Tab-separated table of C-alpha atoms in Angstrom:
chain	number	residue	atom	x	y	z
A	1	MET	CA	136.377	-33.180	-32.700
A	2	THR	CA	138.427	-30.326	-31.231
A	3	LEU	CA	140.342	-29.496	-28.081
A	4	SER	CA	138.386	-26.466	-26.851
A	5	SER	CA	140.436	-25.653	-23.751
A	6	ARG	CA	143.422	-26.825	-21.746
A	7	PHE	CA	144.378	-25.410	-18.369
A	8	ALA	CA	146.495	-26.239	-15.328
A	9	LEU	CA	145.722	-26.432	-11.619
A	10	PRO	CA	148.218	-25.973	-8.730
A	11	GLY	CA	149.116	-29.674	-8.457
A	12	GLN	CA	148.217	-33.244	-9.344
A	13	ILE	CA	144.460	-33.577	-9.724
A	14	TRP	CA	142.680	-36.112	-7.537
A	15	SER	CA	139.043	-35.356	-8.266
A	16	VAL	CA	136.935	-33.605	-10.904
A	17	ALA	CA	133.159	-33.430	-10.609
A	18	ALA	CA	130.246	-31.409	-11.945
A	19	ARG	CA	126.793	-30.720	-10.572
A	20	HIS	CA	125.268	-30.113	-14.002
A	21	PRO	CA	126.175	-31.170	-17.583
A	22	SER	CA	126.904	-27.512	-18.369
A	23	GLY	CA	129.502	-27.256	-15.590
A	24	PRO	CA	131.263	-25.690	-13.783
A	25	LEU	CA	133.910	-28.183	-12.613
A	26	TYR	CA	134.643	-28.855	-8.942
A	27	THR	CA	138.297	-29.873	-8.649
A	28	THR	CA	140.480	-31.168	-5.823
A	29	CYS	CA	144.259	-31.312	-6.168
A	30	TYR	CA	147.563	-30.957	-4.362
A	31	GLY	CA	148.794	-27.502	-3.460
A	32	ALA	CA	152.372	-26.405	-2.836
A	33	ASP	CA	153.130	-29.852	-1.373
A	34	VAL	CA	151.340	-33.105	-0.597
A	35	LEU	CA	150.166	-31.834	2.785
A	36	GLU	CA	148.215	-28.990	1.195
A	37	THR	CA	144.930	-29.522	-0.631
A	38	VAL	CA	143.476	-26.990	-3.064
A	39	VAL	CA	139.801	-27.027	-4.015
A	40	SER	CA	138.579	-24.931	-6.942
A	41	VAL	CA	135.523	-24.261	-9.034
A	42	VAL	CA	136.402	-23.495	-12.645
A	43	ASP	CA	134.350	-23.163	-15.799
A	44	LEU	CA	135.046	-25.165	-18.951
A	45	SER	CA	137.320	-22.443	-20.328
A	46	GLY	CA	139.565	-22.608	-17.265
A	47	ARG	CA	138.338	-19.410	-15.599
A	48	VAL	CA	138.552	-19.811	-11.819
A	49	HIS	CA	135.365	-18.906	-9.933
A	50	TRP	CA	137.014	-19.476	-6.567
A	51	GLN	CA	139.896	-21.383	-5.037
A	52	ARG	CA	140.740	-22.382	-1.457
A	53	ALA	CA	143.809	-23.987	0.108
A	54	CYS	CA	143.295	-26.312	3.102
A	55	PRO	CA	145.422	-28.578	5.303
A	56	GLY	CA	145.806	-31.973	3.647
A	57	THR	CA	146.608	-35.562	4.528
A	58	GLY	CA	148.777	-36.562	1.565
A	59	ARG	CA	145.858	-37.887	-0.457
A	60	PRO	CA	143.057	-35.359	-1.092
A	61	ARG	CA	139.560	-36.809	-0.693
A	62	SER	CA	136.390	-34.967	-1.663
A	63	ARG	CA	132.815	-35.684	-2.733
A	64	LEU	CA	130.231	-33.453	-4.383
A	65	SER	CA	126.654	-33.597	-3.086
A	66	GLY	CA	123.525	-33.073	-5.157
A	67	SER	CA	122.962	-29.704	-3.453
A	68	GLY	CA	126.302	-28.449	-4.775
A	69	THR	CA	128.187	-28.662	-1.475
A	70	LEU	CA	131.691	-30.036	-1.902
A	71	TRP	CA	132.680	-32.156	1.101
A	72	LEU	CA	136.401	-32.345	1.871
A	73	ALA	CA	138.115	-34.688	4.353
A	74	ARG	CA	140.790	-32.812	6.279
A	75	PRO	CA	142.744	-32.843	9.560
A	76	THR	CA	141.630	-30.563	12.399
A	77	ASP	CA	143.820	-28.318	14.545
A	78	GLY	CA	143.644	-30.832	17.395
A	79	GLY	CA	144.868	-33.721	15.266
A	80	GLY	CA	141.432	-35.177	14.617
A	81	ARG	CA	139.542	-35.529	11.341
A	82	ALA	CA	136.559	-33.687	9.901
A	83	LEU	CA	134.445	-33.341	6.786
A	84	GLU	CA	134.246	-29.711	5.712
A	85	GLY	CA	131.380	-28.561	3.505
A	86	ILE	CA	132.017	-25.811	0.936
A	87	ARG	CA	129.065	-24.174	-0.835
A	88	PRO	CA	128.971	-23.550	-4.619
A	89	ASP	CA	130.045	-19.915	-4.062
A	90	GLY	CA	133.099	-20.961	-2.034
A	91	SER	CA	131.686	-20.008	1.366
A	92	ALA	CA	131.768	-22.389	4.318
A	93	ASP	CA	128.735	-24.617	4.756
A	94	ARG	CA	129.522	-26.487	7.971
A	95	THR	CA	132.183	-28.732	9.415
A	96	VAL	CA	131.323	-32.207	10.680
A	97	ALA	CA	133.810	-33.504	13.246
A	98	LEU	CA	134.452	-37.258	13.106
A	99	PRO	CA	135.662	-38.766	16.397
A	100	CYS	CA	138.489	-41.208	15.690
A	101	GLU	CA	141.200	-43.219	17.337
A	102	VAL	CA	144.850	-42.190	17.448
A	103	GLY	CA	146.554	-43.142	14.181
A	104	GLU	CA	143.347	-43.397	12.135
A	105	GLU	CA	142.720	-41.711	8.794
A	106	VAL	CA	139.685	-41.110	6.593
A	107	ALA	CA	140.804	-43.414	3.802
A	108	ALA	CA	137.605	-42.911	1.789
A	109	PHE	CA	134.090	-41.561	2.274
A	110	VAL	CA	130.832	-41.034	0.427
A	111	VAL	CA	127.953	-38.619	0.959
A	112	LEU	CA	124.587	-40.243	1.679
A	113	GLY	CA	121.197	-38.580	1.578
A	114	ASP	CA	121.134	-38.464	5.386
A	115	GLY	CA	124.819	-38.380	6.310
A	116	PHE	CA	128.092	-40.065	5.456
A	117	CYS	CA	129.770	-43.456	5.214
A	118	VAL	CA	133.486	-43.493	6.056
A	119	LEU	CA	136.223	-46.059	5.535
A	120	TRP	CA	138.893	-45.698	8.256
A	121	ALA	CA	142.433	-47.084	7.981
A	122	GLY	CA	145.869	-46.438	9.467
A	123	ALA	CA	147.148	-42.896	8.920
A	124	SER	CA	150.224	-42.218	6.846
A	125	PRO	CA	153.388	-42.108	9.002
A	126	MET	CA	154.126	-38.568	7.762
A	127	LEU	CA	150.979	-37.371	9.579
A	128	LEU	CA	151.869	-38.931	12.929
A	129	PRO	CA	154.081	-37.567	15.714
A	130	THR	CA	157.439	-39.246	16.132
A	131	GLY	CA	157.045	-42.636	17.760
A	132	GLN	CA	153.304	-42.891	17.122
A	133	GLN	CA	152.144	-45.852	15.064
A	134	PRO	CA	149.269	-46.053	12.569
A	135	SER	CA	146.103	-47.803	13.687
A	136	THR	CA	146.106	-51.491	12.778
A	137	VAL	CA	142.322	-52.050	12.954
A	138	PRO	CA	140.537	-50.690	9.878
A	139	ARG	CA	136.791	-50.138	10.046
A	140	VAL	CA	133.749	-48.879	8.203
A	141	ALA	CA	131.389	-46.448	9.946
A	142	ARG	CA	128.160	-44.597	9.195
A	143	TYR	CA	127.316	-41.129	10.499
A	144	ASP	CA	124.284	-38.886	10.429
A	145	GLY	CA	124.516	-35.371	9.012
A	146	ASN	CA	125.806	-33.981	12.321
A	147	GLY	CA	128.602	-36.536	12.700
A	148	ARG	CA	126.850	-38.825	15.199
A	149	CYS	CA	128.119	-42.369	14.692
A	150	LEU	CA	125.257	-44.747	13.897
A	151	TRP	CA	127.446	-47.845	13.725
A	152	SER	CA	131.103	-48.812	13.337
A	153	THR	CA	132.223	-52.200	12.048
A	154	PRO	CA	135.859	-53.328	12.534
A	155	ILE	CA	137.383	-55.184	9.591
A	156	THR	CA	139.740	-58.157	9.814
A	157	LEU	CA	141.633	-58.814	6.605
A	158	GLY	CA	143.205	-62.010	7.956
A	159	PRO	CA	146.495	-63.667	6.932
A	160	VAL	CA	147.451	-62.799	3.368
A	161	SER	CA	148.086	-65.487	0.763
A	162	HIS	CA	147.649	-66.067	-2.961
A	163	PRO	CA	148.842	-68.803	-5.354
A	164	GLY	CA	150.705	-66.203	-7.394
A	165	LEU	CA	152.520	-64.703	-4.405
A	166	LEU	CA	155.947	-66.385	-4.441
A	167	GLU	CA	159.095	-66.254	-2.338
A	168	MET	CA	162.703	-67.430	-2.591
A	169	GLY	CA	165.445	-67.373	0.016
A	170	VAL	CA	167.477	-69.333	2.540
A	171	GLU	CA	164.283	-70.683	4.093
A	172	THR	CA	163.213	-72.186	0.748
A	173	GLY	CA	166.653	-73.501	-0.215
A	174	TRP	CA	166.661	-70.793	-2.904
A	175	GLU	CA	163.772	-72.470	-4.639
A	176	VAL	CA	160.740	-70.498	-5.733
A	177	ARG	CA	157.621	-71.520	-3.854
A	178	PRO	CA	154.255	-70.009	-2.841
A	179	THR	CA	154.554	-67.660	0.089
A	180	ALA	CA	153.116	-68.984	3.322
A	181	PRO	CA	150.112	-67.054	4.699
A	182	ARG	CA	151.306	-64.044	6.673
A	183	GLU	CA	149.775	-61.212	8.634
A	184	PRO	CA	149.384	-58.009	6.591
A	185	SER	CA	152.123	-55.435	7.104
A	186	ARG	CA	149.700	-52.508	6.956
A	187	VAL	CA	146.054	-52.638	5.911
A	188	LYS	CA	145.156	-49.878	3.455
A	189	ALA	CA	142.117	-48.848	1.480
A	190	ASP	CA	142.024	-50.151	-2.083
A	191	HIS	CA	143.649	-47.789	-4.549
A	192	ARG	CA	140.628	-47.761	-6.895
A	193	GLU	CA	136.984	-47.462	-5.847
A	194	PRO	CA	137.624	-48.365	-2.191
A	195	LEU	CA	134.091	-47.504	-1.034
A	196	LEU	CA	130.856	-47.959	-3.004
A	197	VAL	CA	127.255	-47.794	-1.764
A	198	SER	CA	124.386	-49.291	-3.744
A	199	GLY	CA	120.887	-49.634	-2.331
A	200	ASP	CA	121.238	-51.104	1.147
A	201	ARG	CA	124.708	-52.553	0.557
A	202	ILE	CA	128.264	-51.258	0.974
A	203	ALA	CA	131.362	-52.563	-0.825
A	204	ALA	CA	134.508	-51.668	1.140
A	205	GLY	CA	137.888	-52.747	-0.225
A	206	PHE	CA	141.015	-53.230	1.912
A	207	THR	CA	144.448	-54.502	0.898
A	208	ASP	CA	147.763	-55.468	2.434
A	209	GLY	CA	150.047	-52.503	1.832
A	210	ARG	CA	153.040	-54.690	0.982
A	211	SER	CA	151.564	-57.229	-1.434
A	212	GLY	CA	148.432	-55.535	-2.769
A	213	ILE	CA	146.428	-58.650	-1.880
A	214	GLY	CA	143.095	-57.930	-0.249
A	215	ARG	CA	139.359	-58.467	0.013
A	216	THR	CA	136.167	-56.534	-0.584
A	217	PHE	CA	133.759	-56.633	2.349
A	218	LEU	CA	130.018	-56.357	1.664
A	219	LEU	CA	128.101	-54.769	4.548
A	220	ASP	CA	124.503	-53.857	5.299
A	221	LEU	CA	124.054	-50.079	5.103
A	222	GLY	CA	121.422	-49.956	7.839
A	223	SER	CA	123.186	-51.989	10.523
A	224	GLY	CA	126.817	-52.327	9.444
A	225	ALA	CA	126.529	-56.117	9.654
A	226	LEU	CA	128.926	-58.083	7.472
A	227	VAL	CA	127.031	-59.780	4.631
A	228	ALA	CA	129.964	-61.416	2.824
A	229	ALA	CA	133.635	-61.027	1.971
A	230	THR	CA	135.370	-61.925	-1.273
A	231	ASN	CA	138.264	-64.339	-1.434
A	232	LEU	CA	141.764	-62.921	-1.130
A	233	ALA	CA	142.874	-61.535	-4.484
A	234	PRO	CA	145.060	-58.795	-5.977
A	235	SER	CA	143.278	-55.451	-5.900
A	236	GLY	CA	141.366	-54.439	-9.037
A	237	ARG	CA	138.700	-52.102	-10.338
A	238	LYS	CA	135.135	-52.081	-9.039
A	239	ALA	CA	131.759	-50.794	-10.168
A	240	ILE	CA	128.134	-50.593	-9.104
A	241	ALA	CA	126.159	-53.115	-11.178
A	242	GLY	CA	122.685	-52.289	-9.857
A	243	SER	CA	120.801	-51.876	-6.604
A	244	GLY	CA	122.754	-53.826	-3.991
A	245	GLU	CA	125.012	-55.348	-6.669
A	246	PHE	CA	128.686	-54.843	-7.488
A	247	LEU	CA	131.366	-55.789	-10.002
A	248	ILE	CA	134.692	-56.560	-8.314
A	249	GLY	CA	137.872	-57.058	-10.314
A	250	ALA	CA	141.194	-58.733	-9.565
A	251	HIS	CA	144.409	-58.069	-11.478
A	252	GLY	CA	147.948	-59.240	-10.727
A	253	TYR	CA	149.992	-62.276	-9.648
A	254	GLY	CA	148.696	-64.172	-12.670
A	255	GLU	CA	145.035	-63.445	-11.924
A	256	CYS	CA	142.776	-61.432	-14.228
A	257	ALA	CA	139.070	-61.598	-13.461
A	258	THR	CA	135.859	-59.682	-12.851
A	259	ARG	CA	133.063	-61.053	-10.668
A	260	HIS	CA	129.455	-59.963	-10.262
A	261	PHE	CA	128.122	-60.130	-6.696
A	262	GLY	CA	124.449	-59.888	-5.790
A	263	ARG	CA	122.752	-58.316	-2.794
A	264	ASP	CA	123.130	-61.564	-0.823
A	265	GLY	CA	126.893	-61.535	-1.378
A	266	ALA	CA	126.803	-64.562	-3.672
A	267	GLU	CA	128.800	-64.601	-6.899
A	268	ARG	CA	126.471	-64.420	-9.907
A	269	ALA	CA	128.936	-64.305	-12.782
A	270	HIS	CA	132.667	-64.597	-13.432
A	271	TRP	CA	134.600	-63.275	-16.439
A	272	ALA	CA	138.269	-63.866	-17.285
A	273	TRP	CA	139.008	-60.211	-18.008
A	274	HIS	CA	139.638	-57.092	-15.967
A	275	GLY	CA	139.396	-53.435	-16.794
A	276	ALA	CA	137.615	-50.112	-16.551
A	277	MET	CA	133.897	-50.882	-16.631
A	278	THR	CA	130.626	-49.204	-17.508
A	279	VAL	CA	127.150	-50.530	-16.712
A	280	ASP	CA	124.261	-49.161	-18.771
A	281	GLY	CA	120.567	-48.904	-17.977
A	282	LEU	CA	119.964	-52.461	-19.214
A	283	GLY	CA	122.666	-53.857	-16.933
A	284	ASP	CA	125.084	-54.570	-19.778
A	285	VAL	CA	128.751	-54.407	-18.759
A	286	ARG	CA	131.277	-52.883	-21.151
A	287	GLY	CA	134.733	-51.420	-21.024
A	288	PRO	CA	138.391	-51.662	-22.049
A	289	GLY	CA	140.083	-54.594	-20.372
A	290	LEU	CA	142.850	-57.154	-20.418
A	291	SER	CA	142.152	-60.804	-21.098
A	292	HIS	CA	143.543	-63.581	-18.904
A	293	SER	CA	146.756	-63.599	-20.943
A	294	LEU	CA	147.636	-60.258	-19.310
A	295	VAL	CA	149.349	-59.162	-22.506
A	296	PRO	CA	148.654	-55.561	-23.624
A	297	PRO	CA	147.170	-54.086	-25.718
A	298	ALA	CA	143.678	-54.268	-24.297
A	299	ARG	CA	140.414	-55.047	-26.033
A	300	PRO	CA	137.011	-53.509	-25.472
A	301	HIS	CA	134.811	-56.174	-23.849
A	302	ARG	CA	131.079	-56.695	-23.499
A	303	PRO	CA	129.969	-59.669	-21.384
A	304	VAL	CA	126.814	-61.317	-22.741
A	305	PRO	CA	124.110	-63.271	-20.830
A	306	ALA	CA	126.052	-66.540	-21.155
A	307	HIS	CA	128.860	-64.751	-19.265
A	308	ASP	CA	131.294	-65.099	-22.148
A	309	PRO	CA	132.962	-61.794	-23.137
A	310	VAL	CA	132.590	-60.428	-26.656
A	311	ASP	CA	135.902	-58.927	-27.783
A	312	GLY	CA	136.395	-55.855	-29.913
A	313	SER	CA	139.543	-54.649	-31.644
A	314	HIS	CA	142.871	-54.302	-29.867
A	315	VAL	CA	143.447	-50.929	-28.211
A	316	ALA	CA	147.057	-49.838	-27.831
A	317	GLY	CA	148.437	-48.291	-24.655
A	318	ARG	CA	148.444	-48.954	-20.925
A	319	TYR	CA	147.195	-46.126	-18.682
A	320	THR	CA	143.388	-46.140	-18.882
A	321	SER	CA	140.866	-43.732	-17.397
A	322	SER	CA	137.540	-44.685	-15.836
A	323	PRO	CA	135.198	-44.334	-18.831
A	324	ALA	CA	131.810	-42.770	-19.502
A	325	VAL	CA	129.105	-44.008	-21.877
A	326	ASP	CA	126.672	-41.950	-23.959
A	327	SER	CA	123.012	-42.678	-24.699
A	328	ASN	CA	123.972	-44.344	-28.005
A	329	GLY	CA	126.114	-46.895	-26.171
A	330	THR	CA	129.468	-45.359	-27.105
A	331	VAL	CA	132.125	-45.690	-24.395
A	332	VAL	CA	134.676	-42.861	-24.194
A	333	PHE	CA	137.964	-43.056	-22.278
A	334	TRP	CA	141.604	-41.955	-22.306
A	335	ARG	CA	144.306	-44.574	-22.893
A	336	ASP	CA	147.920	-43.414	-22.835
A	337	ASP	CA	148.084	-40.482	-25.278
A	338	THR	CA	144.711	-40.904	-26.962
A	339	LEU	CA	141.047	-40.135	-26.334
A	340	LEU	CA	139.134	-43.148	-27.665
A	341	ALA	CA	135.476	-43.875	-28.366
A	342	VAL	CA	134.174	-47.433	-28.780
A	343	ASP	CA	130.676	-47.668	-30.258
A	344	SER	CA	127.955	-50.199	-29.484
A	345	ASP	CA	129.318	-52.505	-32.208
A	346	MET	CA	132.699	-52.556	-30.395
A	347	VAL	CA	134.417	-50.502	-33.104
A	348	PRO	CA	136.997	-48.031	-31.691
A	349	ARG	CA	137.931	-44.654	-33.151
A	350	GLU	CA	140.547	-42.134	-32.082
A	351	LEU	CA	139.123	-38.734	-31.184
A	352	PHE	CA	142.331	-36.944	-30.178
A	353	THR	CA	146.011	-37.699	-29.616
A	354	LEU	CA	148.397	-35.794	-27.366
A	355	GLU	CA	151.966	-37.064	-27.501
A	356	GLY	CA	153.799	-37.219	-24.179
A	357	SER	CA	150.716	-36.739	-22.021
A	358	ALA	CA	150.820	-37.427	-18.280
A	359	GLU	CA	150.758	-40.988	-16.981
A	360	ILE	CA	148.470	-40.024	-14.072
A	361	VAL	CA	145.038	-40.185	-15.670
A	362	GLY	CA	141.803	-39.103	-13.978
A	363	ARG	CA	138.310	-40.302	-14.778
A	364	THR	CA	136.611	-39.212	-17.998
A	365	LEU	CA	133.532	-36.998	-17.687
A	366	LEU	CA	130.926	-36.599	-20.453
A	367	LEU	CA	129.094	-33.277	-20.183
A	368	GLY	CA	126.401	-31.601	-22.249
A	369	GLY	CA	126.859	-30.834	-25.931
A	370	GLY	CA	129.252	-33.754	-26.379
A	371	ARG	CA	131.958	-32.087	-24.281
A	372	VAL	CA	134.458	-34.492	-22.729
A	373	VAL	CA	136.554	-33.507	-19.703
A	374	GLN	CA	139.811	-35.380	-19.148
A	375	PRO	CA	142.196	-34.749	-16.200
A	376	LEU	CA	145.855	-35.534	-16.956
A	377	GLY	CA	148.380	-34.923	-14.192
A	378	ASN	CA	147.800	-31.318	-13.088
A	379	GLU	CA	145.954	-30.338	-16.296
A	380	ILE	CA	142.372	-30.546	-17.506
A	381	LEU	CA	141.578	-30.992	-21.202
A	382	VAL	CA	138.104	-30.153	-22.526
A	383	PHE	CA	137.056	-31.538	-25.927
A	384	ARG	CA	134.089	-30.896	-28.179
A	385	THR	CA	132.896	-34.147	-29.731
A	386	ASP	CA	129.876	-35.584	-31.536
A	387	LEU	CA	128.992	-37.875	-28.627
A	388	ALA	CA	125.391	-38.079	-27.445
A	389	PRO	CA	124.321	-37.061	-23.922
A	390	LEU	CA	125.397	-39.108	-20.924
A	391	ALA	CA	123.586	-42.435	-20.665
A	392	ASP	CA	121.355	-43.435	-17.790
A	393	GLY	CA	122.814	-46.388	-15.902
A	394	PRO	CA	124.289	-47.518	-12.567
A	395	TRP	CA	127.974	-46.998	-13.429
A	396	PRO	CA	129.519	-44.631	-14.017
A	397	CYS	CA	126.496	-42.764	-15.274
A	398	GLY	CA	124.435	-42.804	-12.115
A	399	ASP	CA	125.351	-40.663	-9.116
A	400	ALA	CA	128.960	-41.835	-9.471
A	401	ASN	CA	129.631	-39.882	-12.649
A	402	LEU	CA	129.143	-36.128	-12.654
A	403	LEU	CA	129.040	-35.818	-8.848
A	404	GLY	CA	131.946	-38.191	-8.316
A	405	ASN	CA	130.071	-39.686	-5.356
A	406	PRO	CA	129.784	-43.486	-5.843
A	407	VAL	CA	126.369	-43.920	-4.269
A	408	LEU	CA	123.283	-45.409	-5.942
A	409	GLU	CA	120.362	-44.836	-3.558
């Protein structure tokens, strides 16, 4: 296993995608500052095919379509929001204006076969004129390819509470006690996987910006009707488990869990571990995760039909990428300074170590010829390995892997 190339981009990388296992890579990162977004197409050696700088919103958001058009969410000159399409050669495709309320922001979006689904939340204060407040009513909306709104569903997070959320002060007589339910300070999109679409269902995650406590709302893709909402819990990782099905994790405040929800919104399984998940073509769930003890290091886990996790060996480290899985069942991911592979027997091996690597870790991509792409901070590392081709499965090996567009249609 060798490091075949290592190259830097203008700023912290937010997204890396590929249309084909041979590349090239579509990248989205910060530019000179957080209010500039730079999109690039580079080959696996680091040679830049083209690069464009665009106005940003402080958190670059892009999705790659199957046709090779990279869609970028950006502000417009009039203060609105739009999705801008950029063709594989760097030329402009088209711009889809998205009507929005004052103080709203495109917090997440995905590209559908016939349009877009957008998660709206309050805009960052640094984007608003002095005295203007962020919107306090988040929503999920669906649009056709021309930007016509098909439906828009407002979301109510409700008062925030959790058994692990504690307070102490004059009001409690300086005793520690559970915090009383309170209105969220600012409702934000979940940090990880805020918007997933599988079959005719949407999973949209929103959290209280102060506590990190939130819910995932399951909606009908055709009508926008609310199907179900999870209980309040600390935000965690999510994954597509199959058509209309999702895995939703919770991590923090003493809670460590992953739940499997079906198309009807009912909970089908519950595991006392949380981590970065893969779901193969047979529906088996695997990935590096923490057990309920919340004590690092992590273990690779594989839930079995009885819903009891099978543990592998301990894996040192803390910062873990979203993994990929090859057709032999080997899961590959970055954890702290090491690229790790865990085979189908749950045996880990170290493929590469880079001391002092960045703590901001992007998702791991598995390309053709066993090449692994790993974003770290503002750099991309490309490895040659003996891994088999990318597996066929709902997550992350379906449309959510190479394209970086978490939609399973």
